[in-house]
mmCIF file of C-alpha atoms in Angstrom:
data_model
loop_
_atom_site.group_PDB
_atom_site.id
_atom_site.type_symbol
_atom_site.label_atom_id
_atom_site.label_comp_id
_atom_site.label_asym_id
_atom_site.label_seq_id
_atom_site.Cartn_x
_atom_site.Cartn_y
_atom_site.Cartn_z
ATOM 1 C CA MET A 282 133.332 131.042 62.397
ATOM 2 C CA LEU A 283 133.333 131.815 66.086
ATOM 3 C CA HIS A 284 129.732 132.926 66.093
ATOM 4 C CA LEU A 285 128.697 129.766 64.236
ATOM 5 C CA LEU A 286 130.401 127.595 66.846
ATOM 6 C CA ARG A 287 128.764 129.577 69.633
ATOM 7 C CA ASP A 288 125.310 129.115 68.042
ATOM 8 C CA ALA A 289 125.938 125.359 67.666
ATOM 9 C CA PHE A 290 127.138 124.727 71.221
ATOM 10 C CA PHE A 291 124.885 127.222 73.086
ATOM 11 C CA PRO A 292 121.847 124.869 73.318
ATOM 12 C CA VAL A 293 124.046 122.047 74.653
ATOM 13 C CA LEU A 294 125.525 124.307 77.305
ATOM 14 C CA VAL A 295 122.086 125.650 78.351
ATOM 15 C CA PHE A 296 120.710 122.095 78.602
ATOM 16 C CA VAL A 297 123.546 120.866 80.784
ATOM 17 C CA HIS A 298 123.218 123.936 82.991
ATOM 18 C CA ALA A 299 119.458 123.476 83.331
ATOM 19 C CA VAL A 300 119.735 119.865 84.369
ATOM 20 C CA LEU A 301 122.410 120.697 86.940
ATOM 21 C CA VAL A 302 120.617 123.717 88.413
ATOM 22 C CA GLY A 303 117.182 122.039 88.872
ATOM 23 C CA ALA A 304 114.170 124.158 89.904
ATOM 24 C CA PRO A 305 114.269 127.894 89.077
ATOM 25 C CA ALA A 306 114.775 130.576 91.677
ATOM 26 C CA ASN A 307 111.952 132.529 93.262
ATOM 27 C CA HIS A 308 112.600 135.902 91.515
ATOM 28 C CA GLY A 309 109.925 137.504 93.684
ATOM 29 C CA ARG A 310 107.062 135.605 92.113
ATOM 30 C CA GLY A 311 106.773 132.686 94.508
ATOM 31 C CA ARG A 312 108.712 129.459 94.838
ATOM 32 C CA PHE A 313 108.268 126.309 92.797
ATOM 33 C CA GLU A 314 106.979 123.354 94.772
ATOM 34 C CA ARG A 315 107.950 119.826 93.773
ATOM 35 C CA ALA A 316 105.525 118.286 91.257
ATOM 36 C CA ARG A 317 105.020 114.596 92.160
ATOM 37 C CA TYR A 318 104.852 112.753 88.853
ATOM 38 C CA ALA A 319 106.057 109.286 88.019
ATOM 39 C CA VAL A 320 107.820 109.417 84.626
ATOM 40 C CA HIS A 321 108.506 106.403 82.401
ATOM 41 C CA ARG A 322 109.253 105.551 78.767
ATOM 42 C CA ALA A 323 105.968 105.312 76.890
ATOM 43 C CA GLY A 324 107.006 104.504 73.320
ATOM 44 C CA ARG A 325 108.792 105.702 70.249
ATOM 45 C CA LEU A 326 107.792 107.761 67.218
ATOM 46 C CA PRO A 327 108.002 105.976 63.843
ATOM 47 C CA ARG A 328 110.720 107.103 61.441
ATOM 48 C CA ALA A 329 108.266 109.230 59.407
ATOM 49 C CA VAL A 330 107.804 111.583 62.318
ATOM 50 C CA ARG A 331 111.148 111.151 64.119
ATOM 51 C CA GLU A 332 111.726 114.921 64.196
ATOM 52 C CA SER A 333 108.489 115.632 66.035
ATOM 53 C CA SER A 334 108.336 119.218 67.268
ATOM 54 C CA GLY A 335 104.765 119.602 68.590
ATOM 55 C CA LEU A 336 102.076 117.528 70.257
ATOM 56 C CA ALA A 337 98.313 117.950 70.725
ATOM 57 C CA ARG A 338 95.484 115.750 72.072
ATOM 58 C CA ALA A 339 93.422 113.700 69.639
ATOM 59 C CA ASP A 340 90.108 111.940 70.199
ATOM 60 C CA THR A 341 91.117 109.267 72.751
ATOM 61 C CA VAL A 342 93.203 109.240 75.886
ATOM 62 C CA ALA A 343 96.002 107.338 74.104
ATOM 63 C CA ALA A 344 95.988 109.259 70.836
ATOM 64 C CA PHE A 345 97.778 112.497 69.868
ATOM 65 C CA TRP A 346 98.703 114.679 66.894
ATOM 66 C CA THR A 347 102.262 115.655 65.939
ATOM 67 C CA HIS A 348 104.232 117.243 63.077
ATOM 68 C CA GLY A 349 107.792 117.499 61.860
ATOM 69 C CA ASP A 350 110.297 120.284 62.401
ATOM 70 C CA ALA A 351 111.477 122.965 59.991
ATOM 71 C CA GLY A 352 112.002 121.788 56.409
ATOM 72 C CA THR A 353 110.018 118.513 56.741
ATOM 73 C CA PRO A 354 106.861 118.009 54.645
ATOM 74 C CA ALA A 355 103.727 119.920 55.643
ATOM 75 C CA GLN A 356 101.956 116.945 57.234
ATOM 76 C CA LEU A 357 100.094 116.189 60.445
ATOM 77 C CA PHE A 358 100.198 112.678 61.934
ATOM 78 C CA GLN A 359 97.720 111.202 64.392
ATOM 79 C CA LEU A 360 99.321 108.489 66.502
ATOM 80 C CA GLU A 361 98.366 106.162 69.303
ATOM 81 C CA LEU A 362 100.707 105.034 72.074
ATOM 82 C CA PRO A 363 103.214 103.460 71.955
ATOM 83 C CA GLY A 364 103.741 105.130 68.532
ATOM 84 C CA THR A 365 101.463 103.667 65.875
ATOM 85 C CA ILE A 366 100.301 105.983 63.053
ATOM 86 C CA ARG A 367 96.512 106.050 62.808
ATOM 87 C CA ARG A 368 96.199 108.641 60.005
ATOM 88 C CA SER A 369 98.042 111.465 58.288
ATOM 89 C CA LEU A 370 96.976 114.735 56.699
ATOM 90 C CA ASN A 371 98.918 116.311 53.836
ATOM 91 C CA LEU A 372 98.698 120.114 54.060
ATOM 92 C CA ALA A 373 100.818 120.942 51.036
ATOM 93 C CA PRO A 374 101.364 123.497 49.545
ATOM 94 C CA LEU A 375 101.240 125.024 53.039
ATOM 95 C CA PRO A 376 104.815 126.009 53.996
ATOM 96 C CA ASN A 377 106.641 124.516 56.932
ATOM 97 C CA THR A 378 109.070 127.365 57.441
ATOM 98 C CA ASP A 379 109.540 126.403 61.086
ATOM 99 C CA TRP A 380 106.611 124.598 62.666
ATOM 100 C CA GLU A 381 107.279 124.373 66.416
ATOM 101 C CA ASP A 382 104.147 123.486 68.326
ATOM 102 C CA LEU A 383 100.519 122.334 68.100
ATOM 103 C CA ALA A 384 97.357 123.374 69.950
ATOM 104 C CA ARG A 385 93.755 122.265 69.907
ATOM 105 C CA ASP A 386 90.513 124.135 70.721
ATOM 106 C CA ASP A 387 87.236 122.875 72.130
ATOM 107 C CA ALA A 388 85.766 122.450 68.637
ATOM 108 C CA GLY A 389 88.565 120.073 67.680
ATOM 109 C CA ARG A 390 90.413 122.472 65.363
ATOM 110 C CA LEU A 391 94.215 122.287 65.381
ATOM 111 C CA TYR A 392 96.589 125.281 65.431
ATOM 112 C CA ILE A 393 100.007 124.863 63.921
ATOM 113 C CA GLY A 394 102.613 127.334 65.216
ATOM 114 C CA ASP A 395 104.844 128.382 62.258
ATOM 115 C CA PHE A 396 106.663 130.811 64.525
ATOM 116 C CA GLY A 397 110.171 129.238 64.973
ATOM 117 C CA ASN A 398 112.488 132.230 64.777
ATOM 118 C CA ASN A 399 116.012 131.111 65.712
ATOM 119 C CA ARG A 400 117.687 134.212 64.256
ATOM 120 C CA ASN A 401 114.967 136.567 65.488
ATOM 121 C CA GLN A 402 114.613 138.097 62.029
ATOM 122 C CA ARG A 403 111.349 136.695 60.607
ATOM 123 C CA ARG A 404 108.574 139.017 59.534
ATOM 124 C CA ASP A 405 106.228 136.233 58.351
ATOM 125 C CA LEU A 406 105.209 134.656 61.701
ATOM 126 C CA ALA A 407 101.997 132.691 61.403
ATOM 127 C CA ILE A 408 99.701 130.206 63.070
ATOM 128 C CA TYR A 409 97.610 127.977 60.856
ATOM 129 C CA ARG A 410 94.118 126.952 62.073
ATOM 130 C CA MET A 411 93.007 123.698 60.529
ATOM 131 C CA SER A 412 89.713 121.989 60.485
ATOM 132 C CA VAL A 413 88.452 119.007 58.485
ATOM 133 C CA ARG A 414 85.388 119.367 56.259
ATOM 134 C CA ALA A 415 84.041 116.561 54.109
ATOM 135 C CA GLY A 416 87.201 114.610 54.911
ATOM 136 C CA GLN A 417 89.555 117.399 53.641
ATOM 137 C CA PRO A 418 91.672 119.792 55.673
ATOM 138 C CA VAL A 419 90.678 123.486 55.527
ATOM 139 C CA VAL A 420 93.339 125.955 56.673
ATOM 140 C CA ASP A 421 93.039 129.604 57.770
ATOM 141 C CA THR A 422 96.014 131.842 58.628
ATOM 142 C CA ILE A 423 96.577 133.894 61.747
ATOM 143 C CA ALA A 424 99.445 136.272 60.952
ATOM 144 C CA PHE A 425 101.025 138.258 63.790
ATOM 145 C CA ARG A 426 103.928 140.311 65.033
ATOM 146 C CA TYR A 427 105.365 141.117 68.466
ATOM 147 C CA PRO A 428 104.657 144.597 69.808
ATOM 148 C CA ASP A 429 108.062 144.984 71.331
ATOM 149 C CA GLN A 430 110.276 143.875 68.464
ATOM 150 C CA HIS A 431 111.718 146.831 66.516
ATOM 151 C CA ALA A 432 114.918 145.338 65.021
ATOM 152 C CA PHE A 433 115.203 142.265 62.808
ATOM 153 C CA PRO A 434 117.283 140.878 64.370
ATOM 154 C CA PRO A 435 117.851 142.690 67.656
ATOM 155 C CA ARG A 436 121.289 142.755 69.168
ATOM 156 C CA ARG A 437 122.322 139.423 70.680
ATOM 157 C CA GLY A 438 121.474 140.284 74.280
ATOM 158 C CA ARG A 439 117.873 141.096 73.262
ATOM 159 C CA ARG A 440 116.997 138.103 71.094
ATOM 160 C CA ASN A 441 113.866 136.913 72.842
ATOM 161 C CA PHE A 442 111.443 136.677 69.855
ATOM 162 C CA ASP A 443 111.793 133.016 69.037
ATOM 163 C CA CYS A 444 108.781 130.867 70.011
ATOM 164 C CA GLU A 445 108.259 127.119 70.290
ATOM 165 C CA ALA A 446 105.351 126.948 72.764
ATOM 166 C CA PHE A 447 101.687 127.889 72.816
ATOM 167 C CA TYR A 448 98.194 126.667 73.787
ATOM 168 C CA TRP A 449 94.533 127.619 73.084
ATOM 169 C CA CYS A 450 92.214 128.831 75.870
ATOM 170 C CA GLN A 451 88.863 130.591 75.589
ATOM 171 C CA ASP A 452 89.220 131.902 72.005
ATOM 172 C CA SER A 453 92.772 133.126 72.654
ATOM 173 C CA LEU A 454 96.222 131.728 71.850
ATOM 174 C CA HIS A 455 98.885 132.000 74.540
ATOM 175 C CA LEU A 456 102.514 132.093 73.293
ATOM 176 C CA PHE A 457 105.709 131.710 75.288
ATOM 177 C CA SER A 458 109.069 132.919 74.010
ATOM 178 C CA LYS A 459 112.286 130.931 73.794
ATOM 179 C CA ASP A 460 114.999 133.343 74.973
ATOM 180 C CA ARG A 461 118.078 133.158 72.790
ATOM 181 C CA SER A 462 120.058 135.347 75.188
ATOM 182 C CA LEU A 463 121.725 134.342 78.468
ATOM 183 C CA ARG A 464 118.989 136.022 80.507
ATOM 184 C CA GLN A 465 116.504 133.137 79.977
ATOM 185 C CA TYR A 466 113.271 135.107 80.430
ATOM 186 C CA THR A 467 110.076 133.654 79.014
ATOM 187 C CA LYS A 468 107.628 136.206 77.748
ATOM 188 C CA HIS A 469 103.922 135.440 77.718
ATOM 189 C CA TYR A 470 101.960 136.861 74.701
ATOM 190 C CA VAL A 471 98.254 136.532 73.851
ATOM 191 C CA LEU A 472 96.605 136.527 70.404
ATOM 192 C CA PRO A 473 92.979 136.201 69.242
ATOM 193 C CA ALA A 474 92.427 132.699 67.826
ATOM 194 C CA ARG A 475 90.889 133.926 64.595
ATOM 195 C CA PRO A 476 92.226 134.501 61.027
ATOM 196 C CA GLY A 477 93.617 137.876 60.191
ATOM 197 C CA ARG A 478 96.657 140.034 61.017
ATOM 198 C CA HIS A 479 97.219 140.766 64.663
ATOM 199 C CA VAL A 480 99.617 142.373 67.066
ATOM 200 C CA ALA A 481 100.342 140.116 69.997
ATOM 201 C CA VAL A 482 99.708 141.494 73.499
ATOM 202 C CA LEU A 483 102.609 141.095 75.911
ATOM 203 C CA ARG A 484 101.052 139.962 79.189
ATOM 204 C CA ASP A 485 103.932 138.995 81.438
ATOM 205 C CA SER A 486 107.406 137.530 81.707
ATOM 206 C CA LEU A 487 109.258 135.253 84.139
ATOM 207 C CA ARG A 488 112.880 134.154 84.419
ATOM 208 C CA LEU A 489 112.802 130.325 84.311
ATOM 209 C CA GLY A 490 116.532 129.856 83.700
ATOM 210 C CA ARG A 491 116.143 127.701 80.592
ATOM 211 C CA PRO A 492 114.588 127.808 77.089
ATOM 212 C CA ILE A 493 110.901 126.875 76.798
ATOM 213 C CA THR A 494 110.148 124.389 73.970
ATOM 214 C CA ALA A 495 106.473 123.490 74.350
ATOM 215 C CA ALA A 496 103.278 124.367 76.219
ATOM 216 C CA ASP A 497 99.786 123.025 76.896
ATOM 217 C CA ILE A 498 96.780 123.433 79.097
ATOM 218 C CA SER A 499 94.929 120.605 80.854
ATOM 219 C CA PRO A 500 91.474 119.501 79.627
ATOM 220 C CA ASP A 501 89.872 121.053 82.733
ATOM 221 C CA GLY A 502 91.678 124.347 82.138
ATOM 222 C CA ARG A 503 93.198 124.394 85.642
ATOM 223 C CA THR A 504 96.797 123.672 84.834
ATOM 224 C CA VAL A 505 99.235 125.171 82.316
ATOM 225 C CA ALA A 506 102.438 123.253 81.587
ATOM 226 C CA LEU A 507 105.593 124.695 80.040
ATOM 227 C CA LEU A 508 108.350 122.337 78.901
ATOM 228 C CA GLY A 509 111.915 123.459 79.324
ATOM 229 C CA TYR A 510 115.308 121.856 79.014
ATOM 230 C CA GLY A 511 115.566 119.392 81.847
ATOM 231 C CA GLY A 512 112.095 119.830 83.299
ATOM 232 C CA VAL A 513 108.447 120.747 83.107
ATOM 233 C CA PHE A 514 106.836 123.700 84.871
ATOM 234 C CA LEU A 515 103.215 123.462 86.085
ATOM 235 C CA PHE A 516 101.219 126.635 86.792
ATOM 236 C CA ALA A 517 97.804 126.877 88.393
ATOM 237 C CA ASN A 518 95.456 128.669 85.970
ATOM 238 C CA ALA A 519 92.731 130.765 87.555
ATOM 239 C CA PRO A 520 90.470 133.572 86.259
ATOM 240 C CA GLY A 521 91.506 137.085 87.283
ATOM 241 C CA ARG A 522 95.076 136.096 88.294
ATOM 242 C CA GLY A 523 98.303 136.329 86.346
ATOM 243 C CA LEU A 524 99.558 132.913 85.259
ATOM 244 C CA PHE A 525 103.004 133.484 86.813
ATOM 245 C CA ASP A 526 101.582 134.805 90.069
ATOM 246 C CA GLY A 527 99.738 131.667 91.278
ATOM 247 C CA PRO A 528 100.971 128.368 92.727
ATOM 248 C CA LYS A 529 103.836 126.796 90.759
ATOM 249 C CA ARG A 530 105.345 123.358 90.573
ATOM 250 C CA PHE A 531 108.386 121.910 88.827
ATOM 251 C CA ARG A 532 109.235 118.333 87.814
ATOM 252 C CA ALA A 533 112.852 117.678 86.786
ATOM 253 C CA LEU A 534 113.220 115.557 83.632
ATOM 254 C CA PRO A 535 116.955 114.746 83.665
ATOM 255 C CA THR A 536 116.709 111.606 81.505
ATOM 256 C CA THR A 537 114.403 112.733 78.685
ATOM 257 C CA GLY A 538 117.148 114.494 76.722
ATOM 258 C CA GLN A 539 116.390 117.618 74.700
ATOM 259 C CA ALA A 540 112.621 117.399 74.771
ATOM 260 C CA GLU A 541 110.661 119.399 72.151
ATOM 261 C CA GLY A 542 107.012 118.330 72.413
ATOM 262 C CA LEU A 543 104.504 118.335 75.270
ATOM 263 C CA VAL A 544 100.778 117.535 75.630
ATOM 264 C CA LEU A 545 98.618 117.154 78.738
ATOM 265 C CA MET A 546 96.839 113.880 77.867
ATOM 266 C CA SER A 547 94.508 114.283 80.875
ATOM 267 C CA ASP A 548 94.186 116.459 83.950
ATOM 268 C CA SER A 549 96.799 114.312 85.718
ATOM 269 C CA SER A 550 99.195 113.108 82.984
ATOM 270 C CA PHE A 551 101.462 114.528 80.324
ATOM 271 C CA LEU A 552 103.353 113.125 77.310
ATOM 272 C CA VAL A 553 106.772 114.391 76.189
ATOM 273 C CA SER A 554 108.697 113.700 72.984
ATOM 274 C CA ASN A 555 112.410 114.373 72.524
ATOM 275 C CA GLU A 556 114.596 115.024 69.492
ATOM 276 C CA ARG A 557 115.424 111.307 69.197
ATOM 277 C CA GLY A 558 111.803 110.285 68.842
ATOM 278 C CA ARG A 559 111.397 108.855 72.299
ATOM 279 C CA LEU A 560 108.119 109.289 74.200
ATOM 280 C CA PHE A 561 107.848 109.724 77.939
ATOM 281 C CA ARG A 562 104.690 109.771 80.035
ATOM 282 C CA GLY A 563 104.282 111.482 83.416
ATOM 283 C CA THR A 564 101.465 110.501 85.787
ATOM 284 C CA ARG A 565 100.600 112.465 88.886
ATOM 285 C CA ARG A 566 101.015 110.728 92.228
ATOM 286 C CA GLY A 567 98.344 111.407 94.832
ATOM 287 C CA ARG A 568 96.660 114.811 95.112
ATOM 288 C CA ARG A 569 97.738 118.003 93.386
#
């Protein structure tokens, strides 16, 4: 009973701590500058997709894709701000074991991250690549495992194999772990964005002091955003340099609640969804 209560209240305690602490410490990788974004309520998700867990850009600056959390029907919804459903795609009998995030590539294909792993014991982690042909969805499977996981589950202090965040960039998928321990390190893994069975490559890690629940890359490829409890982290993305080693910015989001979805709608704006179906838009003020 005690461990069940701990698991139930742990996310609440981490969220409150993250909001109170603010920007993460340096940890020897450079300080986080203040990201100057104006944030406001932008809409609300309809009841059919109230448990939105991932966001990705669609075909206009006001449109986006989303999906439900674990246990909801295997469907994708395309919406337009402030929250109108434009279309839906039924992907049954594809399983929704624990869909946690969405990504999109330059060809318009969508990637569905079925890699939620709260207990750190799954051996069936997958990313589904979806395209539409003749009006019908076609799905391929990218199965993978982590190179550094050897116990299912590991002991509690080492449970850092949950994932709720990824993006596509140059034929690769970049995944970021959600640390279930008190250490709150985010690990950065990379996978090829093609069907098959793969072993993820561990590229780096950084202590951000809070769980990471979504990720995206800007249309111009110059900015990577990671959504955490109580704030969004913005990293400059440049060839030949580690993502965590370049310039970093942080924008606190104390009023968005437990946010689960993030998409960079443009090079200067982002959209966030929270567990209550509310949508928030951030727009950059002035220069970078």
